Amino acid sequence: MSLLSLFRPARTESGRKLHDFHGGIHPPQRKTLSSEAPIRPGPLSATLVLPLNMHLGAPALPCVQVGDRVLKGQILAEASGPVSAPVHAPTSGVVRAIEPRPIQHPSGLDALCVVLDSDGEDRWTALTPCPDYRDMPRAELVARIRDAGIAGLGGAGFPTAVKVNVRDSQRIEQLIINAVECEPYITADDRLMRERAEGVIAGIQVLQHLVQPMETLVGIEDNKPEAIAAMRAAAAGTGIEIVTVPTKYPSGGEKQLIRVLTGKEVRSGGLPADVGVVCHNTGTAWALHRLVTTGEPLISRITTLTGTAFAEPGNVEVLIGTPVADLLAFGGVPQPHTGRLIMGGPMMGFSIENPLAPVVKTTNCIIAAPLSELPEPEPEQPCIRCGACAEVCPADLLPQQLYWYSKASEFDRAQHYNLMDCIECGACAYVCPSHIPLVQYYRYAKGAIRQQAAEHQKADRARERFEARTARIEREKAEKEAKRQARLEANRQKSSPATSVAAATPAADPVADLKKAVGEASSAYKAAVKIAKEAEEQGADNAADLRAEADQLKARADELKIALRDAKANAPAAVAPTAQAAPADPVADLKKAVGEASSAYKAAVKAAKEAEEQGADNAADLRAEADQLKARADELKIALRDAKASAPAPTRPAPASPAPAAPPAVSLSTAPESPTAQANAEDEASAEAERAKRAQRMKALKTAFNMSHKQWKEASAALERAERDGLPDVDTHRARVDKLKKKADLAKAQLNELVEAAKADMKASTGTDLKTLKLQAARAESTVREKTAALATAREAGDEERINVLQQELAAAEQQALETARTLKQAVAEQGLSDGDDA
Amino acid sequence: MALLHVTSPHATSSQRTGALMRQVMLATLPGLAVLTWLFGWGTVINVIWAMLIAAAAEAAVLKARGKPVGLYLRDNSALVTAVLLALAIPPTAPWWLTLIGVGSAIILAKQLYGGLGMNPFNPAMVGYVLLLISFPVEMTRWLAPGAAPDLATSWQLFLDRYPGADALTGATPLDSFRTWAGDASALAAEPILQGRFAGLGWEWVNVAFLAGGLYLLWRRIITWHIPVAFLAGLGLCALPFWLYDPVRFASPLFHLFSGAAMFGAFFIATDPVSAATSRWGRLIYAALIGVLIWVIRSLGGYPDAVAFAVLLLNLAAPTIDYYTQPRTYGHDKPKRGTG
Amino acid sequence: MSETASTVDYATLTRNGLWKNNAATVQLLGLCPLLAVTGTVVNALGLGLATMAVLMASNMTVSLIRNVVTPAVRLPAFVMIIAAVVTVIEMVMQAFTFELYEILGIFIPLIVTNCAILGRADAFASKNSPAPAVYDGFIMGLGFLLVLVLLGGMREAVGEGTLFANMHLLFGDMARDWTLTLVGDYRGFLVAILPPGAFIGLGLIIAGKNVIDRWASERAKRLKAPMEKGSRRVRTTGSVS
């Protein structure tokens, strides 16, 4: 906002009112270095490197293969997705490779490129010009533009086909052609307009046809009088207005130029099309002109070679993909070049370290400047808060605050100060007297913010997935529950007549009746199984029949058992008095219920397993039933825990004595049934099942033993205390202690029995005992270690032969170790043993 | 190729903090010259002595903080603080007065807060105020204009060995006006108030500083916002009261050209580190300083109020910035606060 | 749960009260009187002794009643006790050191608001028996007093060029000639006597304490380091030796 502009509103000759944007700087132009020589054709490099991501949007996908022979203008990579552009061969030759190569990026990283070896012949492929583009359907023209790979040549590289594809709902008022070229050193558009103004105007007319604006403006800075004259002459009578804007950096910025020419402001985060404006670059217009007149795709562009290191600075029409090194040689830069090698202008361009990086569609300038011209940057000094940066910022930001908060990584505050509206023009850093690299801080902050946003999005999506999954599981559970209820109803119908039949004794209690029925059914089944087995051993004829009978009886017995469990579960209060004479204690009841539910579940699991082994139809149902019972058992366990928590010490001693006995008793009581009940024809299966059972029993016994042991300890402590304090009920304590000890000892004894049995079984089945297995595993491990150490020494010694040999040995040893470990684990798991069960 | 791999922009303006500060010091030369003409060599001696102390103090603290001394001394900010403080204190100031003032300005008000760019208060003004409240006698021992002592006397005064120092003192215009305000005849009789448009002799000091300030504006070292708003605030605040009662209240011209008004407008209040940063913020900041100066001068207890006004507004600068952020391109309204 | 007397570590209490948890330089409590009355050593000493007396008396009282007071009303109860004690001390000063009482003025009753006293009452005295509580009060008060006297000495020396001036206000006539004149014919550095000098002086004292702490910890680290080297093996290569 200069003072003079307050008094003299800027107007062009045609009377159009020009606006101004805040800030801006006037760096030395240095354009005469390269603006006086005409455009000359660039070199034809031996190798051309074509990055697939030359434009904004998705990288192109290669559609040729290594070794293919291509012609000039042939498509090498296709556009992928709606915002993308294809890549064409700039000259004829052979595709050498499609691989990562250093590209035009300040990071110096590689990206996928098509590497083309030119054959020097420069043969064109078949081209189809479309000079009658006005008669073509719009979509076809847009497709032609897209297929030609035309992107914004001003520096952003936005695919032109997308930009011209204006929606019918968007009314474009102004089509602005950005010929401002505000950055120092660059003169590409200047020369283009001076020499090829007619072509440029023709290209603009193509744009006009596509966009249908109300007015077309070409903005040119007043430091290019010849270009203005040439364009004015060429645009005479076409309705295209050539507007001269005052020289100020960065009036070539899209948003700033829109403001200057039309006074409109593009909303933060919005597009110019939202305010009815479309901006294109001069070079793009020229490329469009070439497309419609000759059908050429975008394979070359005008690039300024400048900087005092060039012996022959000027503008060249360079093939896209030409490595910068070739251009340096072409322009006569003495090797080795020290100083800056910049791709782009001095304000917004980036310095490249690898001169093998290629020229791409957006490279408008190469600056090779020795240190005398662009000296090394000065060291950063503290900010003196002078505010010069805020005075020159074209976006009217507060660069000082952005600097403080970007430096401190306080990204929320930086965003509050509209960090994302920074166009990174570099004007603030240009004027900073303390030489602070402000734009670098903003780039860092913007990158960190974008990364945070991406991670946030990822986390959101993960959360959504998780919620959907939990909902689905809930749904499935509910469905299962409904099915189970239905089946239970059906079962209850079936088993009630059986129960009434089996109830021989006239007892009023249905549970007791069921129990008796179960007992009878079980014994009948056992007998039948015995008979069947004998018959099979003797090879009698009716063996199969007997077996079938036995199965039937088993099924019956199982049904009755399930019915009994249900009945018991449905009437826990009635069950409690029959189980013990203790008063109705909720904890004890729950304990009983838990025990019963667990055993019911175990039985159901066994039944289900069997059924699955035999491939019976109701296997799935039984399995589901088992799941239900498990759920029930878990619920009861939780209820028991709650009850215990809400009624601590007092209730514990009372049911302590019967309770620990109950679970082992229950499991023990069911255990004798199960092995015999399970004794099927196949010995192996039975042995396995037996093992499983034993393992389970051992686990149950272990828990029981631990519990009773713990209770015994507590009782002992209580006894001690009672004795110490001289309480009257010492004797009761003592009695309890003794009882508990007996229980614990009993459990331990039983457990030991089972452990011995397991060990014996293991010995019988695997031929070894636990100890040996463990020894084997340990030995294998140590062998591995030895070999590893030997290998390391051999490596240090560099003994190749020995290394190979040792590697093989090491592999073998590792294999061995793995096997022994696995065997050990299996054996232990099968038998339900644990490490502590060694005798 | 040993290429320089640095970030854009690759061109920078040739402005340097050190050069900026040097220009500021240059711009004080006219004022220094007039002060010397009126009051003798005392001020020059003070300026040189203050610059020495400032450089030494800053170097010492930077060393203690483990920072590269040469790099940080190059920005000349300590020298500017010293020059400004030396110009503000009386020419009869003994050596230890300047020593304590500059020492506390550099060490307490600047380095202890983190060095250049981190101090919330104008260091020169902090030093001035510290001296003012500690040594009221020495700090109000001004000379009568025109009766400039010679170099030897000035040197003796500097070394604090001049026994008749009190005999030399003369009141400043602001002092006189305060004393005799309301008494038209006494005001007319006071010689110091008989200058062309403001206090005798002192008006030229202010004109000289105005010239220096305009030079800074022309070289774009400072922007117009703070000086213009400062002077406008002071002048426009004095105007109605003077119109109402010219005997009790001094004229705007008197206020603008006496004491440290011009000095404050172009050199003190424009200290970038402690001032507000946004455009509107600077206008408000400087205008309030002007108003406060008039208030303290006319209604308060001290004859000259630039230092106190500046310090008080330094306190308020962050809040002013809070409410005066510019509207960024593409947004509808300016933001408030810091998010 | 109250600790028994045998479990209180007097050494830790002393170290904390005087240095590590000093009421003025670490807890930053009671700064109002500290900044206001430390213009001279005698003022600082007077207020410091008064605060120490209050601390000891209030701690003892609070400790004696700690098992009787319910948690709900303990803070009002403590404040009442402290107020009573302060009133007593004020009356004592009014009786025996009248001039000092007049100089210190409002700051004697304001000892009630000294958060260090309420803080010690709540944090320590209400949880310990009387003997350690009294000791804690004494040592905390002593720490506070030392800072007061140090700051007072600094400000008096820099501001007026003397030390121990006017000690007779506190100690009677025999203390009249205790005054040390450090700089003859001192012009006086007023800012040291005024509040800004107090803030700057306290800032320097706290900074000095932090520097000493840091130096001490670095020295301790340096002394420990050689011993630690051999006690742990750190594997730096992939092979196991």
PDB file of C-alpha atoms in Angstrom, chain B residues 96 100 130 134-135, chain C residues 38-41 150-164 180 182-183 186-194 197-198 200-201 204:
ATOM      1  CA  TRP B  96      29.215   6.061  37.596  1.00  0.00           C
ATOM      2  CA  ILE B 100      24.995   1.956  36.362  1.00  0.00           C
ATOM      3  CA  LEU B 130      16.262   3.181  37.227  1.00  0.00           C
ATOM      4  CA  SER B 134      17.711   6.142  42.329  1.00  0.00           C
ATOM      5  CA  PHE B 135      19.562   9.398  41.875  1.00  0.00           C
TER       6      PHE B 135
ATOM      7  CA  THR C  38      13.964  -6.088  53.812  1.00  0.00           C
ATOM      8  CA  GLY C  39      15.290  -2.606  53.214  1.00  0.00           C
ATOM      9  CA  THR C  40      17.671  -2.916  56.122  1.00  0.00           C
ATOM     10  CA  VAL C  41      19.092  -5.754  58.139  1.00  0.00           C
ATOM     11  CA  LEU C 150      20.625 -11.824  53.298  1.00  0.00           C
ATOM     12  CA  LEU C 151      18.354  -9.742  51.145  1.00  0.00           C
ATOM     13  CA  GLY C 152      18.185  -7.058  53.793  1.00  0.00           C
ATOM     14  CA  GLY C 153      21.925  -6.970  53.999  1.00  0.00           C
ATOM     15  CA  MET C 154      22.284  -6.721  50.230  1.00  0.00           C
ATOM     16  CA  ARG C 155      19.768  -3.946  49.925  1.00  0.00           C
ATOM     17  CA  GLU C 156      21.155  -2.031  52.858  1.00  0.00           C
ATOM     18  CA  ALA C 157      24.712  -2.356  51.665  1.00  0.00           C
ATOM     19  CA  VAL C 158      23.944  -1.311  48.097  1.00  0.00           C
ATOM     20  CA  GLY C 159      21.272   1.193  48.941  1.00  0.00           C
ATOM     21  CA  GLU C 160      22.719   2.945  51.948  1.00  0.00           C
ATOM     22  CA  GLY C 161      26.260   1.752  52.170  1.00  0.00           C
ATOM     23  CA  THR C 162      25.911   0.439  55.700  1.00  0.00           C
ATOM     24  CA  LEU C 163      25.240  -2.831  57.453  1.00  0.00           C
ATOM     25  CA  PHE C 164      23.499  -3.406  60.772  1.00  0.00           C
ATOM     26  CA  LEU C 180      29.261  -1.022  59.852  1.00  0.00           C
ATOM     27  CA  LEU C 182      30.966   0.093  54.170  1.00  0.00           C
ATOM     28  CA  VAL C 183      31.345   3.148  51.980  1.00  0.00           C
ATOM     29  CA  TYR C 186      27.749   7.066  50.297  1.00  0.00           C
ATOM     30  CA  ARG C 187      25.379   8.798  47.961  1.00  0.00           C
ATOM     31  CA  GLY C 188      22.883   6.054  48.284  1.00  0.00           C
ATOM     32  CA  PHE C 189      21.404   3.931  45.540  1.00  0.00           C
ATOM     33  CA  LEU C 190      17.737   4.515  46.041  1.00  0.00           C
ATOM     34  CA  VAL C 191      16.438   1.832  43.758  1.00  0.00           C
ATOM     35  CA  ALA C 192      17.861  -0.832  46.021  1.00  0.00           C
ATOM     36  CA  ILE C 193      15.738   0.419  48.887  1.00  0.00           C
ATOM     37  CA  LEU C 194      12.666   0.752  46.745  1.00  0.00           C
ATOM     38  CA  GLY C 197      15.540  -3.428  44.177  1.00  0.00           C
ATOM     39  CA  ALA C 198      13.815  -6.046  46.305  1.00  0.00           C
ATOM     40  CA  ILE C 200      15.916  -7.767  41.552  1.00  0.00           C
ATOM     41  CA  GLY C 201      17.718  -8.804  44.747  1.00  0.00           C
ATOM     42  CA  LEU C 204      19.539 -12.761  42.085  1.00  0.00           C
TER      43      LEU C 204
END
